[in-house]
mmCIF file of C-alpha atoms in Angstrom:
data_model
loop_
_atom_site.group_PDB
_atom_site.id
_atom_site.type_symbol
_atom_site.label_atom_id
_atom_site.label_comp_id
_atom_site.label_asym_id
_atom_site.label_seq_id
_atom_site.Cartn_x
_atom_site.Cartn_y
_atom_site.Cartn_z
ATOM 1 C CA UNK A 1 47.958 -13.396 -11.693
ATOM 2 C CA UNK A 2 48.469 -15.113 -8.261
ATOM 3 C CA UNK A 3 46.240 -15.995 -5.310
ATOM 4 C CA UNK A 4 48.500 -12.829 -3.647
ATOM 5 C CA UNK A 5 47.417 -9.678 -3.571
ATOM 6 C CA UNK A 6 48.544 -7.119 -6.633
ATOM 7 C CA UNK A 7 49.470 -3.923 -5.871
ATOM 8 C CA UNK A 8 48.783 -1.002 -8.428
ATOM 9 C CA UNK A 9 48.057 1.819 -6.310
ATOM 10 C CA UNK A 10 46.334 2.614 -2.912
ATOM 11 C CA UNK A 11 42.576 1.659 -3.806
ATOM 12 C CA UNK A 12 43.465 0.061 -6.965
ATOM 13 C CA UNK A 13 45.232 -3.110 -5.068
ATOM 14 C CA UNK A 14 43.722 -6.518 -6.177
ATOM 15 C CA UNK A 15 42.608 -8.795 -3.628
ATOM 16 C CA UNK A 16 41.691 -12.330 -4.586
ATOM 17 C CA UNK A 17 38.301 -13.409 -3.381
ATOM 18 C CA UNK A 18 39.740 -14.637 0.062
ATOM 19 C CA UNK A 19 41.540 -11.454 1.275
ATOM 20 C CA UNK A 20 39.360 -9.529 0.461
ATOM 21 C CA UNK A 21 36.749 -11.091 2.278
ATOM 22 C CA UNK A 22 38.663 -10.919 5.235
ATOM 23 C CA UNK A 23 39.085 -7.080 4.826
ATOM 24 C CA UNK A 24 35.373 -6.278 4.614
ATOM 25 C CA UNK A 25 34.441 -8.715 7.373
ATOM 26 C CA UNK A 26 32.502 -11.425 5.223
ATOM 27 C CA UNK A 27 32.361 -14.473 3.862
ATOM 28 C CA UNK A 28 33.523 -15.596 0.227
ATOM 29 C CA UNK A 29 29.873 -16.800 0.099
ATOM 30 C CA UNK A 30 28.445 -13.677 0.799
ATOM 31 C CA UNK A 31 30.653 -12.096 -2.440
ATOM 32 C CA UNK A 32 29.470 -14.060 -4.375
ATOM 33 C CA UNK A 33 25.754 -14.491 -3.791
ATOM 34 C CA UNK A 34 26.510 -10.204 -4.187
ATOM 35 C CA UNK A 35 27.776 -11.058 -7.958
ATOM 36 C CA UNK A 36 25.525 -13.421 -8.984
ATOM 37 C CA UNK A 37 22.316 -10.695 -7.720
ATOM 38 C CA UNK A 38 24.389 -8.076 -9.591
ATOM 39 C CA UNK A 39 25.063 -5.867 -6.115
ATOM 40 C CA UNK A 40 29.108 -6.180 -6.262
ATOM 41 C CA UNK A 41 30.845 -7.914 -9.007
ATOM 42 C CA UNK A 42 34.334 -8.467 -8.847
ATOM 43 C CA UNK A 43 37.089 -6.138 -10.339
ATOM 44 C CA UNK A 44 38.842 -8.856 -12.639
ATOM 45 C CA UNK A 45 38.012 -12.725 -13.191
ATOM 46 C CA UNK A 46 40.905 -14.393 -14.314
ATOM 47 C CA UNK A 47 39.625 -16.678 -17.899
ATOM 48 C CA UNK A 48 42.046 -19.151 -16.730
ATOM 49 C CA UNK A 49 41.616 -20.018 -13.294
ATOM 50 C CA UNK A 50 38.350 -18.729 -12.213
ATOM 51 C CA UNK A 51 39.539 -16.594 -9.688
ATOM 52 C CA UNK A 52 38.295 -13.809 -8.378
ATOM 53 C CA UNK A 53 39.888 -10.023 -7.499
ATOM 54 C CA UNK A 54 38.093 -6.976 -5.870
ATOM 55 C CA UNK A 55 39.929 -3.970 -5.527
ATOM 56 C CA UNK A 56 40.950 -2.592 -2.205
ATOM 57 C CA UNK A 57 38.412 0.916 -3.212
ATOM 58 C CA UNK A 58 35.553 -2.142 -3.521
ATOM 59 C CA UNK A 59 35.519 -2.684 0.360
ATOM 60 C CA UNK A 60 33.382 -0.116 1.255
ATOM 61 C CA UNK A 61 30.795 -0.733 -1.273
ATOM 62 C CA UNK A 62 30.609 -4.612 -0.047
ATOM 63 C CA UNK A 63 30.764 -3.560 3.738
ATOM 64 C CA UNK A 64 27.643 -0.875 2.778
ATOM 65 C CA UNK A 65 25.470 -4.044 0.831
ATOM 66 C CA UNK A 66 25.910 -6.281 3.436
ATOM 67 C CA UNK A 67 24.811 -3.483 6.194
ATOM 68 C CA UNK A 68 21.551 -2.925 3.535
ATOM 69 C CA UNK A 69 20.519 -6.162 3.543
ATOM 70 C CA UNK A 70 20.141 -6.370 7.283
ATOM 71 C CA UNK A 71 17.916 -3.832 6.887
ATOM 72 C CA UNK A 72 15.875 -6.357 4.502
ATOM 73 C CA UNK A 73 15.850 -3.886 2.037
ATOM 74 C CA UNK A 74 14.907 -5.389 -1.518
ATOM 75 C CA UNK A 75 17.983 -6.409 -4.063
ATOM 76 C CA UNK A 76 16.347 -3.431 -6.371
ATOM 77 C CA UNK A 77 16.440 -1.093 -3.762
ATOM 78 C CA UNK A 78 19.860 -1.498 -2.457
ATOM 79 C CA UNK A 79 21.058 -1.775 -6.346
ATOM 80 C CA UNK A 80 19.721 2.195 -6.681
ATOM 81 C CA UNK A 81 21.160 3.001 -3.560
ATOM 82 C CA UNK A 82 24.780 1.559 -4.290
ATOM 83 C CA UNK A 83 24.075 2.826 -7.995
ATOM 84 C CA UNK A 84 23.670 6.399 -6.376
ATOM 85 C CA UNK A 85 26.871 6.464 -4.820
ATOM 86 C CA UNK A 86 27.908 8.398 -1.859
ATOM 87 C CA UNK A 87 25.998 11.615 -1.073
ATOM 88 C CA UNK A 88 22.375 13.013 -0.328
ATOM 89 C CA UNK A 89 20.861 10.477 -3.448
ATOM 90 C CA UNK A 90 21.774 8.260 -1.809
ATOM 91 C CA UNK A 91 20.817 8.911 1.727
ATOM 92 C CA UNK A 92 17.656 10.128 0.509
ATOM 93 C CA UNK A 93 16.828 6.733 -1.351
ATOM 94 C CA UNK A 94 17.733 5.042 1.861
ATOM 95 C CA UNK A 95 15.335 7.799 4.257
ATOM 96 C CA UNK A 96 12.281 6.771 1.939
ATOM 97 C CA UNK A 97 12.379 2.935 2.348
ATOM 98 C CA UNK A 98 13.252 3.696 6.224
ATOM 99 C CA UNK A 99 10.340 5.753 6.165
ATOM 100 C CA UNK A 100 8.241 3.211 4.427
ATOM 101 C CA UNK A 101 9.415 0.139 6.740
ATOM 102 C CA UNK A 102 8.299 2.273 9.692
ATOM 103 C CA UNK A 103 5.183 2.566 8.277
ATOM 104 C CA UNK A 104 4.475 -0.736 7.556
ATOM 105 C CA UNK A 105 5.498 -1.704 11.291
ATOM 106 C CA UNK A 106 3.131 1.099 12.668
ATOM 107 C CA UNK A 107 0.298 -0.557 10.862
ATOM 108 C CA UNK A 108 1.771 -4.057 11.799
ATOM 109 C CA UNK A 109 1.547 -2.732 15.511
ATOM 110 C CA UNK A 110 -2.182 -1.532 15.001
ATOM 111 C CA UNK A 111 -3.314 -4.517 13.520
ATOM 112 C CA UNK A 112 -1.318 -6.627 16.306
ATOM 113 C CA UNK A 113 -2.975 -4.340 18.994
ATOM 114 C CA UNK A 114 -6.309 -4.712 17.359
ATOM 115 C CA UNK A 115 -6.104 -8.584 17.360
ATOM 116 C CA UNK A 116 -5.111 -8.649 20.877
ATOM 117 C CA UNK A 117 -8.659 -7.000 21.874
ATOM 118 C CA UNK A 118 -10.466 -9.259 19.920
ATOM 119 C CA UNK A 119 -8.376 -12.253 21.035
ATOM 120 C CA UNK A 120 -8.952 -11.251 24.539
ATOM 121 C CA UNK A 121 -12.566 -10.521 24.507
ATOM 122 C CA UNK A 122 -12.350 -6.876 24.561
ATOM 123 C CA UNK A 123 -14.260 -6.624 21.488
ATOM 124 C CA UNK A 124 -17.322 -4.717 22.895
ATOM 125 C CA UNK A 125 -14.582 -2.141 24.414
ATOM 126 C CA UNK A 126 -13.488 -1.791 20.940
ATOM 127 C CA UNK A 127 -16.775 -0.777 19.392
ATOM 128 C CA UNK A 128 -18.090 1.350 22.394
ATOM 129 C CA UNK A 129 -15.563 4.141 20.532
ATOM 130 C CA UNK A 130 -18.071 4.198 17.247
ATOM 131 C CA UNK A 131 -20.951 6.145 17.404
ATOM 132 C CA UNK A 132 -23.930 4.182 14.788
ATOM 133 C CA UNK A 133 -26.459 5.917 13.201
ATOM 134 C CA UNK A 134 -29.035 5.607 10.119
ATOM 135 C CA UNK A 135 -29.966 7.922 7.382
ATOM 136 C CA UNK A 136 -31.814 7.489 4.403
ATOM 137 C CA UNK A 137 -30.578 8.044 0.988
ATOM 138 C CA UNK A 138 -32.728 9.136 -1.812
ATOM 139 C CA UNK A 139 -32.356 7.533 -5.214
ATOM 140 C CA UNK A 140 -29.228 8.472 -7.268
ATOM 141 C CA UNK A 141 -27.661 8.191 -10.857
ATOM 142 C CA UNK A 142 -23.975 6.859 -10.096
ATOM 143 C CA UNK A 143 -21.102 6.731 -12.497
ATOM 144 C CA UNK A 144 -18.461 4.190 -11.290
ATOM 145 C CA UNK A 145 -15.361 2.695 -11.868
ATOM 146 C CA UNK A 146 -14.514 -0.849 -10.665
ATOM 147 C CA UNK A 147 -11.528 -2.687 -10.002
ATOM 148 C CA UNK A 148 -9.574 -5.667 -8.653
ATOM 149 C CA UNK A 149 -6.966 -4.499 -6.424
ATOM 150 C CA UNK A 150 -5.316 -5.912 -3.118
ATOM 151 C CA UNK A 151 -5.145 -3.585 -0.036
ATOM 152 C CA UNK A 152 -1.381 -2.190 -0.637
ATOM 153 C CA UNK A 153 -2.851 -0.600 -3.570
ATOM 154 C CA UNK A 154 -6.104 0.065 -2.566
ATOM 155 C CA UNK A 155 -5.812 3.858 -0.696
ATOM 156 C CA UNK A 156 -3.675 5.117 -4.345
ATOM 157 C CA UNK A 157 -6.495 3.356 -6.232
ATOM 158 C CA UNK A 158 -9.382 5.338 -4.167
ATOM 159 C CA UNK A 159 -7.571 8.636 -4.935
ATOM 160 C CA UNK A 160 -6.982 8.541 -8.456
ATOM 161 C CA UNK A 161 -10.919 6.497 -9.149
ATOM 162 C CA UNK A 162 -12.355 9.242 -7.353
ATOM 163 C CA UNK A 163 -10.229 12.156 -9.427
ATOM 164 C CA UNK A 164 -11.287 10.748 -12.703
ATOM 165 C CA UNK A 165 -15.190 10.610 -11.535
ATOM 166 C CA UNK A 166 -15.363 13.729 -10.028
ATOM 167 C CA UNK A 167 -14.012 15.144 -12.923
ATOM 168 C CA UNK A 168 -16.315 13.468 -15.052
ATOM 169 C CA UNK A 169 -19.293 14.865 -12.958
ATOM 170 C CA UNK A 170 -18.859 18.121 -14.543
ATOM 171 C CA UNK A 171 -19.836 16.199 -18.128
ATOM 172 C CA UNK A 172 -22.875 14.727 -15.937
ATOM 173 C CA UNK A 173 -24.414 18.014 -14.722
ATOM 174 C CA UNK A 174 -22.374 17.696 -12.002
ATOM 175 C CA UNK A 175 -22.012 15.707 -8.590
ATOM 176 C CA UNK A 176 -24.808 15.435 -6.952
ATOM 177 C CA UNK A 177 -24.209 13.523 -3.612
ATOM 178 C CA UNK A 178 -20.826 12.338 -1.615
ATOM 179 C CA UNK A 179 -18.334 10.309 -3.694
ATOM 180 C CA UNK A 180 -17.786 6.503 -2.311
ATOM 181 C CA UNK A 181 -16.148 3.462 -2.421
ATOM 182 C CA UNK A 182 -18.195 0.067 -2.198
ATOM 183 C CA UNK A 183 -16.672 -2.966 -1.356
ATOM 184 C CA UNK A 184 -18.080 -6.106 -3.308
ATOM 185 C CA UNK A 185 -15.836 -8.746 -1.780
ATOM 186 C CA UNK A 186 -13.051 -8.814 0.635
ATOM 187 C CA UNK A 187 -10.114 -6.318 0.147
ATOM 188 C CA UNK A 188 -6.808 -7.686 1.554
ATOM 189 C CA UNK A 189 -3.569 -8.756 0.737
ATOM 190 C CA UNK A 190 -4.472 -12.442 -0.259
ATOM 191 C CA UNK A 191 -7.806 -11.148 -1.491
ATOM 192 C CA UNK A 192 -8.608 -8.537 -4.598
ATOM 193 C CA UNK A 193 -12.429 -7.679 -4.301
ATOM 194 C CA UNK A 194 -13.335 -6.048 -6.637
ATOM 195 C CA UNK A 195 -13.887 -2.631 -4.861
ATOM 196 C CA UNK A 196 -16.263 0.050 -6.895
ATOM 197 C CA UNK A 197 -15.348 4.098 -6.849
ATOM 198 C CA UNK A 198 -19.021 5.861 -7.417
ATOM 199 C CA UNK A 199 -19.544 9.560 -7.773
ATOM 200 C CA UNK A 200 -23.587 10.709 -7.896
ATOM 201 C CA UNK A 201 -24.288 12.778 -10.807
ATOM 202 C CA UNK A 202 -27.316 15.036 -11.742
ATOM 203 C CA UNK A 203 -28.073 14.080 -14.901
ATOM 204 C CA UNK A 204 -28.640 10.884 -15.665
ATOM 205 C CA UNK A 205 -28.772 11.056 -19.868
ATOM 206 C CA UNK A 206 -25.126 13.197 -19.882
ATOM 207 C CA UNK A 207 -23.715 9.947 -17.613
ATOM 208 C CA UNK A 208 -24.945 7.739 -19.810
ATOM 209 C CA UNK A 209 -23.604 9.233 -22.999
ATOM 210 C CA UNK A 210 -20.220 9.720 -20.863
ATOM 211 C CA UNK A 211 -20.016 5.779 -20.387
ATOM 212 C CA UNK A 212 -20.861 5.265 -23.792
ATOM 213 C CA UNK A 213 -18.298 7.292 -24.908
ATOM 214 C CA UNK A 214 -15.504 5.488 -22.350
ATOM 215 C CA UNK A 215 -16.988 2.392 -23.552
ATOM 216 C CA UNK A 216 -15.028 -0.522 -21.371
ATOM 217 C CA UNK A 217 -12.295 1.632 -20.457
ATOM 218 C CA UNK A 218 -11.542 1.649 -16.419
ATOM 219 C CA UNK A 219 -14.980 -0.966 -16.097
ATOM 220 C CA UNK A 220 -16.450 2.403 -16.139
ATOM 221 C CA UNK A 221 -20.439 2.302 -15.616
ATOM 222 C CA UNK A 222 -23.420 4.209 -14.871
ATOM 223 C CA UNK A 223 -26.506 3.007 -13.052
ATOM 224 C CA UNK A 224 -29.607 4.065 -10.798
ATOM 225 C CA UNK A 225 -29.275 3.318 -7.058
ATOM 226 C CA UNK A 226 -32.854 3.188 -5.604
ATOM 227 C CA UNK A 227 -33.415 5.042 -2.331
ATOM 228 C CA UNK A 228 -31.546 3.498 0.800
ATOM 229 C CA UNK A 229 -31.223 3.399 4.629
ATOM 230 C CA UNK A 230 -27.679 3.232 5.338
ATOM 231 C CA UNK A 231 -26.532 2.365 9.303
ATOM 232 C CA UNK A 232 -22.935 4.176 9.645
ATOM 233 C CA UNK A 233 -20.008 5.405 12.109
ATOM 234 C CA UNK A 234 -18.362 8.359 10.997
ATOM 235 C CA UNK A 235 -14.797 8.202 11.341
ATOM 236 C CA UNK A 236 -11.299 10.463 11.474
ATOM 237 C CA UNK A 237 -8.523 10.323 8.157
ATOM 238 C CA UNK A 238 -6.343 8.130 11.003
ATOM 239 C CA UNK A 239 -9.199 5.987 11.701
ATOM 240 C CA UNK A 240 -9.788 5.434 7.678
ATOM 241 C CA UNK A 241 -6.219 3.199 7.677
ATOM 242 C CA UNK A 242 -5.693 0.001 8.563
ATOM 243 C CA UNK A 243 -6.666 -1.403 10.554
ATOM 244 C CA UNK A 244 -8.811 1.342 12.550
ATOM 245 C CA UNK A 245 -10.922 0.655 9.731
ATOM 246 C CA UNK A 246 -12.038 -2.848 10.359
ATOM 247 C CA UNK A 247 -12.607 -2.329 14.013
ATOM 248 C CA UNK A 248 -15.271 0.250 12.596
ATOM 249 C CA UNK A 249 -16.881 -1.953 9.739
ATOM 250 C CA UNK A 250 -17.725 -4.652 12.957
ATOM 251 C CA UNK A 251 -19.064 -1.833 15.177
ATOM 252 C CA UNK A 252 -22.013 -1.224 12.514
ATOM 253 C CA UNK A 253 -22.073 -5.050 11.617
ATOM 254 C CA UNK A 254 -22.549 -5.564 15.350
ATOM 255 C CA UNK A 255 -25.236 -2.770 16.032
ATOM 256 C CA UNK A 256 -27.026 -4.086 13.201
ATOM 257 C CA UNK A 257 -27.245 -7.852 14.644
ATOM 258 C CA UNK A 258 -28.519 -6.238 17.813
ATOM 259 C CA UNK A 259 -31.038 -4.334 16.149
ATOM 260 C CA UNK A 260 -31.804 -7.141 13.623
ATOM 261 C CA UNK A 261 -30.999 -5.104 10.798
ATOM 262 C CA UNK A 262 -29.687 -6.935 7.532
ATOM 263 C CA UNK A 263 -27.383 -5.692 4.850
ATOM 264 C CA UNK A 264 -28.920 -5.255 1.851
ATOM 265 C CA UNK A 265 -25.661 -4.868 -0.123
ATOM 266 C CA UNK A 266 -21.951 -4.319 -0.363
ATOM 267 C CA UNK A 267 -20.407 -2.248 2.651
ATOM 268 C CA UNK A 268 -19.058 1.548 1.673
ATOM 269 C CA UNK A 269 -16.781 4.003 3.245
ATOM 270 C CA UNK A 270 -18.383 7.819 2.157
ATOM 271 C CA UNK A 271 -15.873 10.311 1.662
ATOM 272 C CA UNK A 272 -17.418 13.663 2.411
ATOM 273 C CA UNK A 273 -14.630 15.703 3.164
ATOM 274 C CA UNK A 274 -11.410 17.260 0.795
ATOM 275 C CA UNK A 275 -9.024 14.581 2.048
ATOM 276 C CA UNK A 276 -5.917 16.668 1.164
ATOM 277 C CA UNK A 277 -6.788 19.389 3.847
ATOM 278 C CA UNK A 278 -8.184 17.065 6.447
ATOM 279 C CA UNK A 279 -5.750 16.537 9.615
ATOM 280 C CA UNK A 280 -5.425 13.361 11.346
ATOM 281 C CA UNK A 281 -8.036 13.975 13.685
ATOM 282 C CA UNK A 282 -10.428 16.015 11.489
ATOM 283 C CA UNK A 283 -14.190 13.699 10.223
ATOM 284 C CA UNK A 284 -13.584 12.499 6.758
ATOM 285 C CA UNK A 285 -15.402 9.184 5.864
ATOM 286 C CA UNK A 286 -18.794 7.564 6.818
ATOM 287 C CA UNK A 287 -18.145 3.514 7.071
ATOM 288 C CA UNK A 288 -21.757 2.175 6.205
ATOM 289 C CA UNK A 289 -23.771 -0.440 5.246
ATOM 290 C CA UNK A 290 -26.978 -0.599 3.092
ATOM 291 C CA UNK A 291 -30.267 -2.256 5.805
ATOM 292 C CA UNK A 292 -33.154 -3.429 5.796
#
């Protein structure tokens, strides 16, 4: 075989590397950066010489890679898409990482919008929008699971902690106060807590067996949490993502350092309301901190 072109059919021509390039508009580099990552290998390779030959039918496939990576989709993502083919697989693989890229640049524009105010001294504008309160808690039994996690995983984390307890509660003579999350250490994307899911129960011996029975499994564990005054905002299911959230963890911080008022342990977000049925703008979590 030659550095021409072989003809053997409408899309079944061979094209050596060069031509081929030049019919789907990119470089030789670019072809073969899409072999070596497994997104377009080549038709034939000649044992001999090295070359390389795509088939004519092979342009659209390159031409549809090269159009996915300016996208910056991941190399695993576009290798399901191009693995799918033509059709509404396809186009429906393609829809979901759209639809997760726009997410991920709506909370990129919060969080960008939220630095700005704080940048720019508009912090106490910020806060005026959180309404701070205190309530006391009595003492309660807790079951808990705890867990090192970074943010992305974080809100799948809360939902599946919180199934597991709640469903447990009906072992422990059932729940007994609102489910929460407490937040022992920071909870970002560079840093992994641990965070703590915590469902009160009503009977203290039942959670205790329960643990013993689940043994380490899920850092399950089951203590007493003496009575409490907790200062909190309540806050909206679009409030509860970041980062609305932060800007409402600083509005307690700072009415509690105008008050005085010291934390006398990890921060909490309260989630009193069925999350599933909740609407944007419907009251679904209490951000709080323990004071003294």
């Amino acid at each position: 075989m030659t550095e021409d072109a072989v003809v053997d059919g409408p899309d079944q021509e061979l094209l050596t590397i060069g031509a081929f390039a030049a019919r789907a508009r990119l470089s030789a580099k670019a072809l073969r950066l899409y072999d070596r990552l497994g997104l377009l290998a080549p038709a034939h390779v000649d044992e001999a010489s090295g070359y390389r030959y795509y088939r004519a039918g092979q342009v659209e496939q390159a031409r549809l890679v090269a159009m996915l990576r300016q996208l910056d989709m991941p190399l695993a993502r576009i290798a399901e898409v191009v693995g799918a083919g033509d059709g509404p697989a396809a186009a429906g693989l393609l829809g979901a990482y759209w639809a997760d890229v726009e997410a991920r640049v709506a909370g990129q524009r919060t969080l960008a919008e939220y630095l700005r105010g704080r940048l720019s001294g508009r912090s106490s504008e910020m806060y005026g929008k959180f309404t701070v309160e205190t309530v006391e808690v009595p003492a309660q039994v807790v079951i808990s699971e705890k867990r090192h996690t970074l943010a992305d995983e974080l809100p799948a984390w809360i939902g599946a902690a919180l199934g597991r307890l709640e469903e447990a509660a009906r072992e422990c003579g059932g729940m007994a106060g609102v489910p929460y999350v407490a937040y022992h250490a920071e909870v970002s994307m560079e840093s992994d807590g641990p965070a703590e899911a915590c469902v009160p129960v009503a009977d203290e011996a039942a959670a205790r067996a329960w643990a013993e029975r689940r043994g380490r499994a899920w850092e399950t564990a089951v203590r007493v949490e003496p009575a409490r005054r907790l200062a909190y905002t309540r806050i909206t299911k679009a409030q509860v993502a970041h980062p609305q959230i932060l800007a409402a963890f600083e509005a307690v911080e700072e009415w509690m350092a105008a008050r005085g008022l010291t934390a006398t342990g990890p921060c909490r977000e309260l989630y009193f309301a069925d999350w599933e049925a909740s609407g944007p703008g419907d009251p679904v979590c209490d951000v709080a901190f323990p004071v003294s």
